[in-house]
mmCIF file of C-alpha atoms (C1' of nucleotides) in Angstrom:
data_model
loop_
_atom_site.group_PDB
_atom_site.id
_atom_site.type_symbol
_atom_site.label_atom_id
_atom_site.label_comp_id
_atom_site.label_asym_id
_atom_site.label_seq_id
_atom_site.Cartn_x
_atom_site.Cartn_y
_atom_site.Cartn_z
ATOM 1 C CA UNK A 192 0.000 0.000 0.000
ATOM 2 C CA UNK A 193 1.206 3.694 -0.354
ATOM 3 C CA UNK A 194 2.256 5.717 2.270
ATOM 4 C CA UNK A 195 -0.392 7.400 3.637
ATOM 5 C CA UNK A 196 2.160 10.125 5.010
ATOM 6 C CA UNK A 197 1.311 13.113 3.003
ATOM 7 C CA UNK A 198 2.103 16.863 2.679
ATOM 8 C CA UNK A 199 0.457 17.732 5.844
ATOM 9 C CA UNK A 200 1.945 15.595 8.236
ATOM 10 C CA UNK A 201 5.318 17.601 6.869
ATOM 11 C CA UNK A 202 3.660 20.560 7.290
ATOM 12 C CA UNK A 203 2.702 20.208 11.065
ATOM 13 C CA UNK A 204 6.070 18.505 11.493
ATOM 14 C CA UNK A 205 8.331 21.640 10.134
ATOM 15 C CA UNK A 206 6.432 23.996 12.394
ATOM 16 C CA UNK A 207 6.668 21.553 15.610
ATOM 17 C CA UNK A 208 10.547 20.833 14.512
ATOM 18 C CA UNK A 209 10.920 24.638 15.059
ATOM 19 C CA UNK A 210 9.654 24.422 18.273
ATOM 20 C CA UNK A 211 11.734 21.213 19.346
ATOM 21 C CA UNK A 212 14.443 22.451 21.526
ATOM 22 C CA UNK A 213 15.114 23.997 24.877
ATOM 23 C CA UNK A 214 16.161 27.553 23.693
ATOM 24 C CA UNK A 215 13.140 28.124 21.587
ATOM 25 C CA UNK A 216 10.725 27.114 23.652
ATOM 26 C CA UNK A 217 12.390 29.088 26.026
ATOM 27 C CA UNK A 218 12.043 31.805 23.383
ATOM 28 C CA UNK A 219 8.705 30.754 22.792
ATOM 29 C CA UNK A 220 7.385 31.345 26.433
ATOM 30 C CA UNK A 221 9.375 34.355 26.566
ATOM 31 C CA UNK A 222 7.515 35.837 23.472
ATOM 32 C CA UNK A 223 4.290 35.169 25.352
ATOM 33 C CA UNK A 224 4.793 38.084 28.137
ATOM 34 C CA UNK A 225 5.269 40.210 24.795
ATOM 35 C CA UNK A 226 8.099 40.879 22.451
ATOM 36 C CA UNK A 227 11.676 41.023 23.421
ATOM 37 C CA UNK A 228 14.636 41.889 21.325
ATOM 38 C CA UNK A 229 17.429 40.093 20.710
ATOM 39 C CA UNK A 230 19.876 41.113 22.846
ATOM 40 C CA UNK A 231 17.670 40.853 26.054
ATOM 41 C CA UNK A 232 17.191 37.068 24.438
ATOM 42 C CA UNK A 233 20.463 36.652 24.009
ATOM 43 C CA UNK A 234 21.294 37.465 27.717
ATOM 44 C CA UNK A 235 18.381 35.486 29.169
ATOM 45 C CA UNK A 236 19.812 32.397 27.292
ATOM 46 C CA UNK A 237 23.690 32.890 27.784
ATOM 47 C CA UNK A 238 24.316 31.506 24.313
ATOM 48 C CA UNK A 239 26.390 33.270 21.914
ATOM 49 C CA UNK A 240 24.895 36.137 19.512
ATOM 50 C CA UNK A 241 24.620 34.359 16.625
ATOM 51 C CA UNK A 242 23.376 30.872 18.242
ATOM 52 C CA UNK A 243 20.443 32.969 19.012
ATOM 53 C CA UNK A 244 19.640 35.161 16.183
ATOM 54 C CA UNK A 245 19.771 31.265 14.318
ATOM 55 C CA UNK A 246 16.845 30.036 16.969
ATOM 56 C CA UNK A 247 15.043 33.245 16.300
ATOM 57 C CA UNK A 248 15.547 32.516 12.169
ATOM 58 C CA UNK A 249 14.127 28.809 12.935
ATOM 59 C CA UNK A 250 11.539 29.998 14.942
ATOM 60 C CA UNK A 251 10.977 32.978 12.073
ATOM 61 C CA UNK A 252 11.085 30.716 9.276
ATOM 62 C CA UNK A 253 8.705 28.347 10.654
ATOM 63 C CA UNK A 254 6.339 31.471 10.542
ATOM 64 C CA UNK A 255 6.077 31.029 14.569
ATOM 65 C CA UNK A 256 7.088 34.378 15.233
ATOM 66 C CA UNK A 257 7.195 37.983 13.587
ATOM 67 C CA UNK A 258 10.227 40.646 13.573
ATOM 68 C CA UNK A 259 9.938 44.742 13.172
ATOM 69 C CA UNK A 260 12.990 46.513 13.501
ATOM 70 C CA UNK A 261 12.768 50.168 16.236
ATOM 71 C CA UNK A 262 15.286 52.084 17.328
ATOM 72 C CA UNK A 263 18.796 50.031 16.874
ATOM 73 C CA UNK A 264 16.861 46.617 17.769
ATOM 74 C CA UNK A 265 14.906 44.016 16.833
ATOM 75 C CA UNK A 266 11.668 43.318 18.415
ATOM 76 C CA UNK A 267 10.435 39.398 17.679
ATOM 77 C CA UNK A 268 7.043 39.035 18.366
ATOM 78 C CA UNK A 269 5.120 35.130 18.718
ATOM 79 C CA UNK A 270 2.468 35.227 15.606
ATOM 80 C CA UNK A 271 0.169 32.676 17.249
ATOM 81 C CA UNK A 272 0.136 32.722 20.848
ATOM 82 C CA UNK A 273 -1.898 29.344 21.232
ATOM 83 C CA UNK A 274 1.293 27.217 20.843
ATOM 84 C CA UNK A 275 1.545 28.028 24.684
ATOM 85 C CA UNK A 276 -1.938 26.682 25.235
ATOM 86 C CA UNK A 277 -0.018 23.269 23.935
ATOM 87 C CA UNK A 278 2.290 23.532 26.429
ATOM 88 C CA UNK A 279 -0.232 22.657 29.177
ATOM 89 C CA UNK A 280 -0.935 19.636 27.400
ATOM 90 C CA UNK A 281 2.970 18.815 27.384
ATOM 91 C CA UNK A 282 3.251 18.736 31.244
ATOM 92 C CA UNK A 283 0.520 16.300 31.324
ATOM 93 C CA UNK A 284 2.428 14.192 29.323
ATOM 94 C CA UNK A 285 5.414 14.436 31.539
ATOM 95 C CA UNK A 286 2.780 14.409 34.745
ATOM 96 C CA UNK A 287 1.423 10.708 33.591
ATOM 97 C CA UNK A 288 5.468 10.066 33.366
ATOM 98 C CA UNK A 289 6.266 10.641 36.437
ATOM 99 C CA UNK A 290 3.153 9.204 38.108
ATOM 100 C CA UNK A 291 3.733 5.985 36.014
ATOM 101 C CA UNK A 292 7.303 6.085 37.709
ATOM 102 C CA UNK A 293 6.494 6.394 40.496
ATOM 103 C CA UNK A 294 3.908 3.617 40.221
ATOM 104 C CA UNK A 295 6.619 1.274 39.051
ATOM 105 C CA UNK A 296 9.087 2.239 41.920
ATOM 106 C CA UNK A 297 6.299 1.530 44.114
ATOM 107 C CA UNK A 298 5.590 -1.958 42.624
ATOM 108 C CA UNK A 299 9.157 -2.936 42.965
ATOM 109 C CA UNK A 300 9.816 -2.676 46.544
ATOM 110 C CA UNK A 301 7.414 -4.648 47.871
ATOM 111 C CA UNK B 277 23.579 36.561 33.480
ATOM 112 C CA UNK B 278 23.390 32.515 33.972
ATOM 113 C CA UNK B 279 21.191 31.126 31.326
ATOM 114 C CA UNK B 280 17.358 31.096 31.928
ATOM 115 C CA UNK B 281 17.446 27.851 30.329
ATOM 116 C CA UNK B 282 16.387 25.127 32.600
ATOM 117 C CA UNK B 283 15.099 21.128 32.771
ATOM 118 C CA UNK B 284 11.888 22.481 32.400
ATOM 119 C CA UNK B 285 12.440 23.769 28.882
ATOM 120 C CA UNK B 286 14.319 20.516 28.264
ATOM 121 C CA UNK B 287 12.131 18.372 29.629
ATOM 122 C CA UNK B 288 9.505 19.728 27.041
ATOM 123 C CA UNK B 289 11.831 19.739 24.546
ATOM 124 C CA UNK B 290 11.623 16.109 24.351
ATOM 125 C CA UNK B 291 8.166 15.791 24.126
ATOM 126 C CA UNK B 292 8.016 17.918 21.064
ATOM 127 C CA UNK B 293 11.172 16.509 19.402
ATOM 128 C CA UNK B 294 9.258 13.182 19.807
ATOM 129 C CA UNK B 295 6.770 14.509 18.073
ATOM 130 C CA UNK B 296 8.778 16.393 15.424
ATOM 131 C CA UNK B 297 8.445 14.136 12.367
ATOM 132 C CA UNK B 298 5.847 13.618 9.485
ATOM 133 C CA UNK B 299 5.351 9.642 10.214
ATOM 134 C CA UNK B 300 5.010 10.003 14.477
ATOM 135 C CA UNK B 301 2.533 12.281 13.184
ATOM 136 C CA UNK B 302 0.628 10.454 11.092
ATOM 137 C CA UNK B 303 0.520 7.548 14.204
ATOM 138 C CA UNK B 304 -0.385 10.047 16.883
ATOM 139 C CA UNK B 305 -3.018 11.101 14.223
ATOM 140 C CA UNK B 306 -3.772 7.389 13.766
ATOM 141 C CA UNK B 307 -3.798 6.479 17.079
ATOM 142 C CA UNK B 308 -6.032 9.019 17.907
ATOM 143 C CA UNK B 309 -8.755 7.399 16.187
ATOM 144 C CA UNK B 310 -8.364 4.241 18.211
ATOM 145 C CA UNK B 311 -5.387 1.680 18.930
ATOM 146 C CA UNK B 312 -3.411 0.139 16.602
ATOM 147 C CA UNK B 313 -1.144 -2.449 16.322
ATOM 148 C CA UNK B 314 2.638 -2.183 14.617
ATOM 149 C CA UNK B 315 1.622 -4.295 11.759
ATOM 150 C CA UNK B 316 -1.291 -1.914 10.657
ATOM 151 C CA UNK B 317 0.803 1.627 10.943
ATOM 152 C CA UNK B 318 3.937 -0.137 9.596
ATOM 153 C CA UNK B 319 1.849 -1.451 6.318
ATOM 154 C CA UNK B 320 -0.064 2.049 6.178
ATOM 155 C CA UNK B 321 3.057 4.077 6.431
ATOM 156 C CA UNK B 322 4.517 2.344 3.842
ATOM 157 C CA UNK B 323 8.577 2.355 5.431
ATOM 158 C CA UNK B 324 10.647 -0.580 6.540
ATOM 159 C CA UNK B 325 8.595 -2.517 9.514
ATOM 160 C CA UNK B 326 11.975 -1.592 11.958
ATOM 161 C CA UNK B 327 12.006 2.149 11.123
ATOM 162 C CA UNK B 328 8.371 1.995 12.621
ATOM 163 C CA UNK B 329 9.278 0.222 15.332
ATOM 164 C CA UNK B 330 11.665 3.011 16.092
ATOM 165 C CA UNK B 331 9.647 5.814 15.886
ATOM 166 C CA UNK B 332 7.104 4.184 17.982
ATOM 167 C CA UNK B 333 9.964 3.676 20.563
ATOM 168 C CA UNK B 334 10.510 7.244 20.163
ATOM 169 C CA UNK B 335 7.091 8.084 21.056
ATOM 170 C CA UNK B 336 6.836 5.780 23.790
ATOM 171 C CA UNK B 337 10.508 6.727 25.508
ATOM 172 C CA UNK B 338 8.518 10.885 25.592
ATOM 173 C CA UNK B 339 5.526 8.729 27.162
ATOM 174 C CA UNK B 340 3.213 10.143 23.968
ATOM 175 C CA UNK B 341 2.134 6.388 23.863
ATOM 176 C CA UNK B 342 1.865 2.885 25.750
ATOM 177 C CA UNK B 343 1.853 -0.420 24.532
ATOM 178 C CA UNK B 344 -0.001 -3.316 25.443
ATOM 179 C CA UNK B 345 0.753 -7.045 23.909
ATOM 180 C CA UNK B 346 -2.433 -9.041 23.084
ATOM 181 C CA UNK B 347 -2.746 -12.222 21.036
ATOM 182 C CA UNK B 348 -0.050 -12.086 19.074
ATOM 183 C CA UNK B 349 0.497 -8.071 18.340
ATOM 184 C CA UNK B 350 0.831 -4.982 20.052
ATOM 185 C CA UNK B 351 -0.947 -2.656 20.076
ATOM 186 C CA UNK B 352 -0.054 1.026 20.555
ATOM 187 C CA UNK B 353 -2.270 3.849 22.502
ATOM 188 C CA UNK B 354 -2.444 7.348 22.203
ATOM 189 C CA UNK B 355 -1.878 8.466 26.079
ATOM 190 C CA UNK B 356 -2.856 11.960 25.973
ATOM 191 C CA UNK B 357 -5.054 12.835 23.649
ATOM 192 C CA UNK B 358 -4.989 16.366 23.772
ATOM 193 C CA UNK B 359 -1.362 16.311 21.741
ATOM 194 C CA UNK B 360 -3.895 16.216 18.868
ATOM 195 C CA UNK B 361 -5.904 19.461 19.917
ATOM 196 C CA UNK B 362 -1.925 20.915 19.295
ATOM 197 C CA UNK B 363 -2.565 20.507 16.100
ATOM 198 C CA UNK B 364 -5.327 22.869 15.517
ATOM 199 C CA UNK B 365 -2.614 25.671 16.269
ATOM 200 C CA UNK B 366 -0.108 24.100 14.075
ATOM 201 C CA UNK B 367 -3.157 24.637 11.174
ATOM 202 C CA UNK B 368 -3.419 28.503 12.432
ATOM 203 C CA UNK B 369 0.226 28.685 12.010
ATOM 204 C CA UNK B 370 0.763 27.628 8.750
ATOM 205 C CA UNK B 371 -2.336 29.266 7.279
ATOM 206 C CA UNK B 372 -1.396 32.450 8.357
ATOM 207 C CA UNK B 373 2.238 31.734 6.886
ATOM 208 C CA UNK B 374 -0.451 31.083 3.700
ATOM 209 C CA UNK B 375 -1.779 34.469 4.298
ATOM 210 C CA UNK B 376 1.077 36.061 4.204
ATOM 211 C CA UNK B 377 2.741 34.786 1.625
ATOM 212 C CA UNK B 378 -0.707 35.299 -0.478
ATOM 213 C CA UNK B 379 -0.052 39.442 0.590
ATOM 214 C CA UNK B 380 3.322 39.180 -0.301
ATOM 215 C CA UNK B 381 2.780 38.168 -3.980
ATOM 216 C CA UNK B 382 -0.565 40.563 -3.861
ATOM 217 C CA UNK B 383 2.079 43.842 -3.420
ATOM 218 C CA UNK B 384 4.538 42.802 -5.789
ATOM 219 C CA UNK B 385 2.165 42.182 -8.534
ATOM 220 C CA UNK B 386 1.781 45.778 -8.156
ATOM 221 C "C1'" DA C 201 10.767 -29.015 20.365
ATOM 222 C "C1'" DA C 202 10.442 -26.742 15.927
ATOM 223 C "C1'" DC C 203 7.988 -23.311 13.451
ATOM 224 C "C1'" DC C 204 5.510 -19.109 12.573
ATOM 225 C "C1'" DT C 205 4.422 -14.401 12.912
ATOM 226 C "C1'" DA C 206 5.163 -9.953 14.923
ATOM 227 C "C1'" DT C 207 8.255 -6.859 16.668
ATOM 228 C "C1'" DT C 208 12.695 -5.082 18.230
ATOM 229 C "C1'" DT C 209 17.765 -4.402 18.133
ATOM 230 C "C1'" DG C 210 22.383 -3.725 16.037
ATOM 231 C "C1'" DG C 211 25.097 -1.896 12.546
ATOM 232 C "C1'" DC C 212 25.895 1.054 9.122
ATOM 233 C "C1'" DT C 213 25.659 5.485 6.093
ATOM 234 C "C1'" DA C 214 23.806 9.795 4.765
ATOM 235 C "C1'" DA C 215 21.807 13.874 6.171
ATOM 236 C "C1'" DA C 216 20.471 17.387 9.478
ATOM 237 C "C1'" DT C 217 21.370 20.186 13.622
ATOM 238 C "C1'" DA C 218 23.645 22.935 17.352
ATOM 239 C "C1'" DG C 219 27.092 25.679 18.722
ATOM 240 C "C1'" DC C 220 31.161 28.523 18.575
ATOM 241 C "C1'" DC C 221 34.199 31.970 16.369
ATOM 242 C "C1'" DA C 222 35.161 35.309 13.014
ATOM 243 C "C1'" DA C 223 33.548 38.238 9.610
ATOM 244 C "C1'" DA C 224 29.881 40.743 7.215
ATOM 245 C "C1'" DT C 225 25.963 43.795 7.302
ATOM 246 C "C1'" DA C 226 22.587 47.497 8.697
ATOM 247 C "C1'" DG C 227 21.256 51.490 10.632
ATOM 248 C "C1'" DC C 228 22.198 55.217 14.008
ATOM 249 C "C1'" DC C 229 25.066 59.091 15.687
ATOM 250 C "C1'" DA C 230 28.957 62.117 16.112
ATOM 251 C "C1'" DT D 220 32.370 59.880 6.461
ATOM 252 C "C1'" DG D 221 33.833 56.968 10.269
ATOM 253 C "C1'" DG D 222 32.719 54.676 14.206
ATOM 254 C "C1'" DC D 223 29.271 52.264 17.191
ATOM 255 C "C1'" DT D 224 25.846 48.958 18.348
ATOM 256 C "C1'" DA D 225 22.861 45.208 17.124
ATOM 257 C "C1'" DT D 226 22.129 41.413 14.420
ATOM 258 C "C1'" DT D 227 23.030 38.044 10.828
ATOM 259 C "C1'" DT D 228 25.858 34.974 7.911
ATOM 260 C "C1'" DG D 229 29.639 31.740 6.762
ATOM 261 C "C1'" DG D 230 32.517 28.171 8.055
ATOM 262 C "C1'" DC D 231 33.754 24.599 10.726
ATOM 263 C "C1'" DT D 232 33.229 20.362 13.977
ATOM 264 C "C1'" DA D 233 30.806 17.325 16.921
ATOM 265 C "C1'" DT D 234 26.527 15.191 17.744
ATOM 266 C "C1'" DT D 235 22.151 13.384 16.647
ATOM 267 C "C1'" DT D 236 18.772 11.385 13.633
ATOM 268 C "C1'" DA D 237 16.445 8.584 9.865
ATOM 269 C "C1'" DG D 238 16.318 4.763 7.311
ATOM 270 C "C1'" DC D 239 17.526 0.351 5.419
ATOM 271 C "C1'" DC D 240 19.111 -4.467 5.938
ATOM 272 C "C1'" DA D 241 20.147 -8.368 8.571
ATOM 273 C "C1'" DA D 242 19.850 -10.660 12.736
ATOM 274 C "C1'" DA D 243 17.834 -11.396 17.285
ATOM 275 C "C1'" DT D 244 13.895 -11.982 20.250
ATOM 276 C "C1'" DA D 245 9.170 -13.141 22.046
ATOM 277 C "C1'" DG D 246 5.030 -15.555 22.072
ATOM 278 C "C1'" DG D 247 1.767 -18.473 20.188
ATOM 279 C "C1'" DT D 248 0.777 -22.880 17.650
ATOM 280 C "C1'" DT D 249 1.358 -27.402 15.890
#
DNA sequence: AACCTATTTGGCTAAATAGCCAAATAGCCA
DNA sequence: TGGCTATTTGGCTATTTAGCCAAATAGGTT
């Protein structure tokens, strides 16, 4: 049979890529509060300059966030702020985790 | 300034990463209609029957999905179902990238 | 026990990703 | 213009990931 894995599943899995790693998310939640420019990201992180300004190109090119240029900086702005909603969802994941280890642990001293 | 970074931002990280690829999609999509065993995803995904196996040990390992051997397969569950509602976003995401792009062309047609 | 069927693991290669440094660029200000 | 600040790009290396094949494993069945 042929694959049933089509141009949408690549879709959804470019934009969730983008949002696969600790900086960016950290981005991510950052961009929630409001926008931020890339220095004050930069700082938060403690990464080097241009490790960040790449994140923000991921996160930019994945159409996950926004930029306008004011002043001398760079304001980056989250385009859809319901990714953040998905977080919640995320922690339940990794809630069931831990209750299921702690389940096991429990099972295995007796 | 120490980086703002923490295991909280990595330990969502892995979630997403798990989740980060067209064919985990397409199972967590799958699975959200009801379980299914390896067999069925591997022949509907159309890839080599161990590179399925993987991903769903990818999915399992970020506790997306549990297993559960009866007769002679096993069959795969969707844990939390809300990963799915995610998606809805994603679709926001990319059709405003659509937008865009549409308003791009629009002013340079000009 | 020997045999199936279903699934996982190991080994390998090719491709993608993260991060740093150094250098380029862009716009502001003297 | 020349210098300053903020940000991006290029180049490199180390690490991770995807996918296939072949082999191992796990249970059920005869």
């Amino acid at each position: 049979m042929a694959s049933r894995i089509n141009t949408k599943h690549e879709a959804w899995a470019k934009v969730i890529k983008a949002m696969a790693h600790p900086s960016r998310l950290f981005i991510i939640e950052e961009l929630h509060k409001g926008e931020r420019c890339v220095g004050d990201l930069t700082e938060m992180i403690g990464a080097d300059a241009s490790t960040v300004s790449k994140h923000l190109s991921v996160l930019k090119n994945a159409g996950l966030v926004s930029d306008e240029k004011r002043a001398n900086s760079i304001y980056y702005t989250l385009r859809c702020p319901c990714v953040m909603d998905f977080i919640g969802c995320v922690e339940d994941v990794l809630s069931a985790n831990a209750k299921e280890h702690a389940h096991i642990l429990k099972c295995c001293k007796k």
